[in-house]
Amino acid sequence: MPAKIPATVVTGFLGAGKTTLIRHMLQNADGRRIALIINEFGDLGVDGDILKGCGDETCREEDVVELSNGCICCTVADDFIPTMEKLLAREDAPDHIVIETSGLALPQPLVRAFNWPGISTKVTVDGVVTVVDGKAVNDGQFAHNLAAIDAQRAADDNLDHETPLSELFEDQIACADMIVVNKTDLLSEAEADTLTGKLKTDSRAGVQVVRTAMGALPVDVLLGQGIGAESDLDARHEVHHHHHHDDDHEDDHHHDHEHEHGRTIEHAHSHDEFESFIVSRPEIADATAFAEQVADVIRAHNILRLKGFAAVAGKPMRLTLQAVGPRVDTYFDGPLTGPRETRLVVIGEAGLDQAAITTALSA
């Protein structure tokens, strides 16, 4: 049984910076073949043209699919499912699928669609990434250009939910596995801290909130979250439903804050807002105890990703260790050929206390 292809859903209002984030990801894809499904409609989007110039080895022209029939969450069965089936039926299937939703899309119906027969066995939601315009939200607006969003709404004949922006924003936050606070260069340090703190409080436990200026997020942080969001829908409560065909919607959802996630990384890149470094230490005594130690260090220092290999005393096999947030996965993947040592790559936002982290991981 081949492994399921991971798909990342990128959501957020018009102008939040979704396209910039995706363009940066494609320019730094490290040889991964990425297919894009872009939900643009009306005359508002130029995303497809921007993204088609992203370089053949990463995504060729046939790897970019535009869904132009309206808001993706309202046309799941007619538009999104057939597109996915076509993509998954190709002989040269992509390594990763990235779906950029329209700014008006509710992310939950899209994630639910991954449980459809014929799709559920082949693809999984690696993670939902919600891009937030930090400046606009700080100013109480949700989006920088509200008139453009109204025009987008008016242009979509198929839109069947008249969700107010405040509720749509809550739904995008409730569904997120990672919240990217963009345009933080337009905020003071105190404003950025307050906003990130509030978004952490408003989201589920274990959701990573990261800040960026121009959508420049390391690919290893964005992709490879390994969450399987489609089997975790109960935790992603829709705050309100305003679909016309949904008369019995609940208005009082309670957020479930008992959630942690596991995921993986590949290579480390440096961006101004992020940093990575390697910690080396001698072999470890006990794999289980070490995994718990690593999880504690991650929690204490707000580390985004950690990955590496360890030698375990008395074992001829190499222990692979990878963590996304506080969930740590370990397994023996083959014989240890090099020196009996442990090497871990640590990735986080700039300002990590490298000395303290190194000391804690070496203890």
GROMACS .gro file of C-alpha atoms in nm:
model
  363
    1MET     CA    1   0.000   0.000   0.000
    2PRO     CA    2   0.171   0.324  -0.110
    3ALA     CA    3   0.186   0.604   0.146
    4LYS     CA    4  -0.084   0.868   0.118
    5ILE     CA    5   0.016   1.191  -0.057
    6PRO     CA    6   0.016   1.479   0.192
    7ALA     CA    7  -0.195   1.786   0.109
    8THR     CA    8  -0.163   2.124   0.280
    9VAL     CA    9  -0.463   2.358   0.287
   10VAL     CA   10  -0.370   2.728   0.291
   11THR     CA   11  -0.653   2.955   0.400
   12GLY     CA   12  -0.688   3.323   0.493
   13PHE     CA   13  -0.858   3.637   0.364
   14LEU     CA   14  -0.785   3.811   0.035
   15GLY     CA   15  -0.467   4.012   0.085
   16ALA     CA   16  -0.342   3.821   0.390
   17GLY     CA   17  -0.041   3.692   0.194
   18LYS     CA   18  -0.136   3.338   0.087
   19THR     CA   19   0.012   3.371  -0.263
   20THR     CA   20   0.336   3.524  -0.133
   21LEU     CA   21   0.369   3.238   0.116
   22ILE     CA   22   0.314   2.979  -0.161
   23ARG     CA   23   0.550   3.152  -0.404
   24HIS     CA   24   0.823   3.152  -0.138
   25MET     CA   25   0.755   2.782  -0.069
   26LEU     CA   26   0.793   2.697  -0.440
   27GLN     CA   27   1.118   2.891  -0.470
   28ASN     CA   28   1.259   2.691  -0.177
   29ALA     CA   29   1.102   2.352  -0.246
   30ASP     CA   30   1.433   2.157  -0.235
   31GLY     CA   31   1.340   1.933  -0.525
   32ARG     CA   32   0.997   1.835  -0.394
   33ARG     CA   33   0.737   1.802  -0.672
   34ILE     CA   34   0.445   2.016  -0.561
   35ALA     CA   35   0.103   2.032  -0.728
   36LEU     CA   36  -0.111   2.339  -0.667
   37ILE     CA   37  -0.487   2.373  -0.663
   38ILE     CA   38  -0.578   2.741  -0.667
   39ASN     CA   39  -0.930   2.858  -0.594
   40GLU     CA   40  -0.953   3.188  -0.780
   41PHE     CA   41  -1.264   3.316  -0.946
   42GLY     CA   42  -1.408   3.628  -1.106
   43ASP     CA   43  -1.146   3.868  -1.238
   44LEU     CA   44  -0.985   3.908  -0.899
   45GLY     CA   45  -0.714   3.646  -0.910
   46VAL     CA   46  -0.382   3.655  -1.087
   47ASP     CA   47  -0.249   3.378  -0.866
   48GLY     CA   48  -0.238   3.118  -1.143
   49ASP     CA   49  -0.019   3.334  -1.367
   50ILE     CA   50   0.211   3.431  -1.082
   51LEU     CA   51   0.255   3.071  -0.973
   52LYS     CA   52   0.300   2.920  -1.318
   53GLY     CA   53   0.646   3.073  -1.336
   54CYS     CA   54   0.766   2.873  -1.037
   55GLY     CA   55   1.020   2.644  -1.207
   56ASP     CA   56   0.964   2.313  -1.385
   57GLU     CA   57   1.129   2.080  -1.139
   58THR     CA   58   0.897   2.197  -0.860
   59CYS     CA   59   0.566   2.244  -1.040
   60ARG     CA   60   0.521   2.221  -1.413
   61GLU     CA   61   0.232   2.394  -1.586
   62GLU     CA   62   0.011   2.084  -1.562
   63ASP     CA   63   0.075   2.078  -1.185
   64VAL     CA   64  -0.113   2.406  -1.138
   65VAL     CA   65  -0.491   2.364  -1.143
   66GLU     CA   66  -0.728   2.660  -1.110
   67LEU     CA   67  -1.079   2.608  -0.977
   68SER     CA   68  -1.262   2.909  -1.112
   69ASN     CA   69  -1.624   2.807  -1.050
   70GLY     CA   70  -1.651   2.988  -0.720
   71CYS     CA   71  -1.574   2.940  -0.354
   72ILE     CA   72  -1.414   2.597  -0.307
   73CYS     CA   73  -1.617   2.497  -0.001
   74CYS     CA   74  -1.943   2.552  -0.193
   75THR     CA   75  -1.837   2.348  -0.498
   76VAL     CA   76  -1.660   2.056  -0.327
   77ALA     CA   77  -1.850   1.777  -0.503
   78ASP     CA   78  -1.864   1.935  -0.851
   79ASP     CA   79  -1.524   2.091  -0.866
   80PHE     CA   80  -1.275   1.991  -0.601
   81ILE     CA   81  -1.333   1.612  -0.584
   82PRO     CA   82  -1.302   1.554  -0.964
   83THR     CA   83  -0.986   1.771  -0.971
   84MET     CA   84  -0.830   1.569  -0.689
   85GLU     CA   85  -0.927   1.238  -0.854
   86LYS     CA   86  -0.759   1.349  -1.178
   87LEU     CA   87  -0.444   1.457  -0.995
   88LEU     CA   88  -0.424   1.134  -0.794
   89ALA     CA   89  -0.479   0.916  -1.104
   90ARG     CA   90  -0.165   1.050  -1.274
   91GLU     CA   91   0.130   0.816  -1.310
   92ASP     CA   92   0.375   1.082  -1.193
   93ALA     CA   93   0.187   1.176  -0.877
   94PRO     CA   94   0.325   1.481  -0.693
   95ASP     CA   95   0.516   1.456  -0.363
   96HIS     CA   96   0.286   1.710  -0.202
   97ILE     CA   97  -0.037   1.892  -0.294
   98VAL     CA   98  -0.098   2.250  -0.182
   99ILE     CA   99  -0.450   2.394  -0.197
  100GLU     CA  100  -0.495   2.770  -0.178
  101THR     CA  101  -0.856   2.845  -0.089
  102SER     CA  102  -1.050   3.157  -0.176
  103GLY     CA  103  -1.047   3.404   0.111
  104LEU     CA  104  -1.419   3.343   0.163
  105ALA     CA  105  -1.392   2.965   0.194
  106LEU     CA  106  -1.480   2.785   0.515
  107PRO     CA  107  -1.191   2.540   0.562
  108GLN     CA  108  -1.393   2.270   0.743
  109PRO     CA  109  -1.604   2.144   0.445
  110LEU     CA  110  -1.286   2.118   0.239
  111VAL     CA  111  -1.108   1.911   0.505
  112ARG     CA  112  -1.421   1.694   0.536
  113ALA     CA  113  -1.403   1.621   0.161
  114PHE     CA  114  -1.081   1.423   0.218
  115ASN     CA  115  -1.298   1.149   0.372
  116TRP     CA  116  -1.470   1.090   0.036
  117PRO     CA  117  -1.440   0.735  -0.101
  118GLY     CA  118  -1.171   0.713  -0.367
  119ILE     CA  119  -0.978   1.000  -0.213
  120SER     CA  120  -0.945   0.898   0.151
  121THR     CA  121  -0.717   0.602   0.068
  122LYS     CA  122  -0.477   0.808  -0.144
  123VAL     CA  123  -0.434   1.148   0.017
  124THR     CA  124  -0.433   1.299   0.367
  125VAL     CA  125  -0.448   1.655   0.501
  126ASP     CA  126  -0.093   1.721   0.616
  127GLY     CA  127  -0.209   2.038   0.788
  128VAL     CA  128  -0.428   2.346   0.763
  129VAL     CA  129  -0.229   2.670   0.750
  130THR     CA  130  -0.423   2.992   0.818
  131VAL     CA  131  -0.250   3.310   0.701
  132VAL     CA  132  -0.349   3.620   0.898
  133ASP     CA  133  -0.289   3.983   0.803
  134GLY     CA  134  -0.127   4.083   1.132
  135LYS     CA  135  -0.162   4.457   1.071
  136ALA     CA  136  -0.531   4.437   0.974
  137VAL     CA  137  -0.626   4.208   1.264
  138ASN     CA  138  -0.435   4.428   1.506
  139ASP     CA  139  -0.642   4.722   1.376
  140GLY     CA  140  -0.964   4.524   1.430
  141GLN     CA  141  -1.030   4.480   1.056
  142PHE     CA  142  -0.954   4.113   0.972
  143ALA     CA  143  -0.846   4.219   0.621
  144HIS     CA  144  -0.661   4.515   0.476
  145ASN     CA  145  -0.903   4.580   0.188
  146LEU     CA  146  -1.264   4.511   0.287
  147ALA     CA  147  -1.397   4.655  -0.041
  148ALA     CA  148  -1.199   4.395  -0.238
  149ILE     CA  149  -1.352   4.119  -0.027
  150ASP     CA  150  -1.703   4.255  -0.092
  151ALA     CA  151  -1.624   4.257  -0.465
  152GLN     CA  152  -1.499   3.898  -0.439
  153ARG     CA  153  -1.825   3.798  -0.266
  154ALA     CA  154  -2.036   3.973  -0.532
  155ALA     CA  155  -1.842   3.805  -0.816
  156ASP     CA  156  -1.915   3.452  -0.693
  157ASP     CA  157  -2.255   3.327  -0.809
  158ASN     CA  158  -2.209   2.992  -0.638
  159LEU     CA  159  -2.135   3.130  -0.291
  160ASP     CA  160  -2.397   2.975  -0.065
  161HIS     CA  161  -2.287   3.107   0.272
  162GLU     CA  162  -2.317   3.470   0.375
  163THR     CA  163  -2.083   3.429   0.670
  164PRO     CA  164  -1.981   3.758   0.837
  165LEU     CA  165  -1.605   3.815   0.824
  166SER     CA  166  -1.565   3.790   1.202
  167GLU     CA  167  -1.720   3.441   1.202
  168LEU     CA  168  -1.528   3.333   0.892
  169PHE     CA  169  -1.209   3.443   1.069
  170GLU     CA  170  -1.305   3.237   1.376
  171ASP     CA  171  -1.367   2.933   1.154
  172GLN     CA  172  -1.028   2.975   0.986
  173ILE     CA  173  -0.860   2.995   1.328
  174ALA     CA  174  -1.060   2.700   1.468
  175CYS     CA  175  -0.952   2.477   1.179
  176ALA     CA  176  -0.584   2.578   1.174
  177ASP     CA  177  -0.291   2.353   1.266
  178MET     CA  178  -0.056   2.645   1.209
  179ILE     CA  179  -0.137   3.016   1.213
  180VAL     CA  180   0.103   3.235   1.015
  181VAL     CA  181   0.086   3.596   1.134
  182ASN     CA  182   0.203   3.785   0.827
  183LYS     CA  183   0.309   4.152   0.791
  184THR     CA  184   0.448   4.161   1.145
  185ASP     CA  185   0.708   4.410   1.014
  186LEU     CA  186   0.424   4.665   1.023
  187LEU     CA  187   0.365   4.606   1.397
  188SER     CA  188   0.564   4.704   1.703
  189GLU     CA  189   0.720   4.420   1.902
  190ALA     CA  190   0.459   4.466   2.176
  191GLU     CA  191   0.169   4.460   1.925
  192ALA     CA  192   0.306   4.147   1.759
  193ASP     CA  193   0.348   3.975   2.099
  194THR     CA  194  -0.006   4.065   2.208
  195LEU     CA  195  -0.159   3.947   1.879
  196THR     CA  196   0.032   3.616   1.875
  197GLY     CA  197  -0.063   3.556   2.238
  198LYS     CA  198  -0.430   3.617   2.163
  199LEU     CA  199  -0.427   3.386   1.859
  200LYS     CA  200  -0.260   3.115   2.071
  201THR     CA  201  -0.540   3.150   2.327
  202ASP     CA  202  -0.812   3.146   2.059
  203SER     CA  203  -0.678   2.837   1.880
  204ARG     CA  204  -0.665   2.471   1.985
  205ALA     CA  205  -0.383   2.352   2.209
  206GLY     CA  206  -0.078   2.238   2.012
  207VAL     CA  207  -0.144   2.479   1.723
  208GLN     CA  208   0.175   2.662   1.626
  209VAL     CA  209   0.152   3.038   1.584
  210VAL     CA  210   0.446   3.180   1.386
  211ARG     CA  211   0.517   3.528   1.260
  212THR     CA  212   0.662   3.639   0.929
  213ALA     CA  213   0.705   3.956   0.728
  214MET     CA  214   0.674   3.847   0.362
  215GLY     CA  215   0.540   3.494   0.396
  216ALA     CA  216   0.899   3.371   0.420
  217LEU     CA  217   0.841   3.050   0.614
  218PRO     CA  218   1.095   2.764   0.593
  219VAL     CA  219   0.947   2.484   0.381
  220ASP     CA  220   1.032   2.238   0.660
  221VAL     CA  221   0.804   2.430   0.894
  222LEU     CA  222   0.520   2.471   0.641
  223LEU     CA  223   0.510   2.118   0.493
  224GLY     CA  224   0.544   1.778   0.658
  225GLN     CA  225   0.316   1.844   0.953
  226GLY     CA  226   0.168   1.493   0.926
  227ILE     CA  227  -0.155   1.571   1.106
  228GLY     CA  228  -0.428   1.384   0.919
  229ALA     CA  229  -0.674   1.668   0.979
  230GLU     CA  230  -0.959   1.482   0.806
  231SER     CA  231  -0.977   1.231   1.092
  232ASP     CA  232  -0.977   1.507   1.352
  233LEU     CA  233  -1.278   1.715   1.246
  234ASP     CA  234  -1.458   1.714   1.581
  235ALA     CA  235  -1.182   1.926   1.732
  236ARG     CA  236  -1.210   2.184   1.450
  237HIS     CA  237  -1.552   2.317   1.541
  238GLU     CA  238  -1.715   2.541   1.289
  239VAL     CA  239  -1.812   2.845   1.487
  240HIS     CA  240  -2.121   2.915   1.279
  241HIS     CA  241  -2.278   2.766   0.968
  242HIS     CA  242  -2.451   2.999   0.728
  243HIS     CA  243  -2.506   2.761   0.440
  244HIS     CA  244  -2.860   2.807   0.312
  245HIS     CA  245  -2.926   2.433   0.318
  246ASP     CA  246  -2.822   2.397   0.680
  247ASP     CA  247  -3.115   2.489   0.901
  248ASP     CA  248  -3.021   2.309   1.218
  249HIS     CA  249  -2.683   2.467   1.276
  250GLU     CA  250  -2.550   2.514   1.623
  251ASP     CA  251  -2.441   2.860   1.729
  252ASP     CA  252  -2.268   2.767   2.050
  253HIS     CA  253  -1.966   2.556   1.983
  254HIS     CA  254  -1.718   2.493   2.258
  255HIS     CA  255  -1.356   2.474   2.159
  256ASP     CA  256  -1.178   2.157   2.249
  257HIS     CA  257  -0.835   2.241   2.381
  258GLU     CA  258  -0.700   1.890   2.432
  259HIS     CA  259  -0.494   1.849   2.121
  260GLU     CA  260  -0.137   1.781   2.018
  261HIS     CA  261   0.007   1.687   1.681
  262GLY     CA  262   0.300   1.503   1.522
  263ARG     CA  263   0.484   1.585   1.199
  264THR     CA  264   0.826   1.576   1.021
  265ILE     CA  265   1.095   1.796   0.860
  266GLU     CA  266   1.355   1.748   0.589
  267HIS     CA  267   1.629   2.016   0.557
  268ALA     CA  268   1.701   2.332   0.753
  269HIS     CA  269   1.709   2.677   0.592
  270SER     CA  270   1.778   3.011   0.750
  271HIS     CA  271   1.539   3.302   0.714
  272ASP     CA  272   1.561   3.623   0.912
  273GLU     CA  273   1.263   3.532   1.129
  274PHE     CA  274   1.374   3.170   1.176
  275GLU     CA  275   1.692   2.991   1.270
  276SER     CA  276   1.820   2.636   1.287
  277PHE     CA  277   2.121   2.475   1.450
  278ILE     CA  278   2.257   2.129   1.520
  279VAL     CA  279   2.304   1.974   1.864
  280SER     CA  280   2.549   1.681   1.891
  281ARG     CA  281   2.576   1.462   2.199
  282PRO     CA  282   2.700   1.113   2.288
  283GLU     CA  283   2.477   0.806   2.262
  284ILE     CA  284   2.166   0.797   2.480
  285ALA     CA  285   2.076   0.535   2.740
  286ASP     CA  286   1.700   0.496   2.688
  287ALA     CA  287   1.498   0.588   2.376
  288THR     CA  288   1.165   0.642   2.557
  289ALA     CA  289   1.312   0.859   2.830
  290PHE     CA  290   1.503   1.062   2.571
  291ALA     CA  291   1.184   1.125   2.367
  292GLU     CA  292   1.018   1.260   2.684
  293GLN     CA  293   1.321   1.477   2.753
  294VAL     CA  294   1.307   1.617   2.397
  295ALA     CA  295   0.933   1.694   2.433
  296ASP     CA  296   1.001   1.885   2.757
  297VAL     CA  297   1.277   2.091   2.591
  298ILE     CA  298   1.047   2.169   2.294
  299ARG     CA  299   0.772   2.293   2.529
  300ALA     CA  300   1.013   2.500   2.737
  301HIS     CA  301   1.171   2.674   2.436
  302ASN     CA  302   0.883   2.691   2.185
  303ILE     CA  303   1.075   2.489   1.923
  304LEU     CA  304   0.882   2.440   1.596
  305ARG     CA  305   1.060   2.134   1.455
  306LEU     CA  306   1.327   1.896   1.571
  307LYS     CA  307   1.470   1.606   1.374
  308GLY     CA  308   1.772   1.379   1.385
  309PHE     CA  309   1.930   1.046   1.467
  310ALA     CA  310   2.048   0.895   1.792
  311ALA     CA  311   2.269   0.606   1.894
  312VAL     CA  312   2.115   0.407   2.181
  313ALA     CA  313   2.345   0.225   2.425
  314GLY     CA  314   2.365  -0.148   2.346
  315LYS     CA  315   2.159  -0.121   2.022
  316PRO     CA  316   2.311  -0.177   1.677
  317MET     CA  317   2.021   0.011   1.511
  318ARG     CA  318   1.997   0.385   1.448
  319LEU     CA  319   1.709   0.568   1.622
  320THR     CA  320   1.531   0.828   1.407
  321LEU     CA  321   1.366   1.106   1.602
  322GLN     CA  322   1.136   1.373   1.464
  323ALA     CA  323   0.908   1.621   1.636
  324VAL     CA  324   0.659   1.887   1.538
  325GLY     CA  325   0.568   2.091   1.837
  326PRO     CA  326   0.563   1.878   2.152
  327ARG     CA  327   0.474   1.547   1.985
  328VAL     CA  328   0.784   1.333   1.930
  329ASP     CA  329   0.799   1.026   1.704
  330THR     CA  330   1.086   0.778   1.730
  331TYR     CA  331   1.162   0.453   1.544
  332PHE     CA  332   1.464   0.240   1.457
  333ASP     CA  333   1.517   0.272   1.081
  334GLY     CA  334   1.831   0.071   1.003
  335PRO     CA  335   2.178  -0.023   1.121
  336LEU     CA  336   2.395   0.252   1.266
  337THR     CA  337   2.693   0.291   1.030
  338GLY     CA  338   2.870   0.607   1.150
  339PRO     CA  339   3.004   0.707   1.491
  340ARG     CA  340   2.791   0.625   1.798
  341GLU     CA  341   2.661   0.976   1.854
  342THR     CA  342   2.336   1.171   1.848
  343ARG     CA  343   2.276   1.462   1.608
  344LEU     CA  344   1.962   1.674   1.617
  345VAL     CA  345   1.854   1.969   1.397
  346VAL     CA  346   1.652   2.228   1.590
  347ILE     CA  347   1.431   2.481   1.403
  348GLY     CA  348   1.245   2.770   1.560
  349GLU     CA  349   1.174   3.139   1.539
  350ALA     CA  350   1.475   3.371   1.567
  351GLY     CA  351   1.600   3.426   1.920
  352LEU     CA  352   1.617   3.064   2.035
  353ASP     CA  353   1.842   3.021   2.339
  354GLN     CA  354   2.086   2.787   2.164
  355ALA     CA  355   2.309   2.739   2.471
  356ALA     CA  356   2.019   2.649   2.700
  357ILE     CA  357   1.863   2.416   2.441
  358THR     CA  358   2.197   2.242   2.377
  359THR     CA  359   2.254   2.197   2.751
  360ALA     CA  360   1.900   2.063   2.804
  361LEU     CA  361   1.925   1.816   2.511
  362SER     CA  362   2.267   1.700   2.627
  363ALA     CA  363   2.163   1.638   2.988
   0.00000   0.00000   0.00000
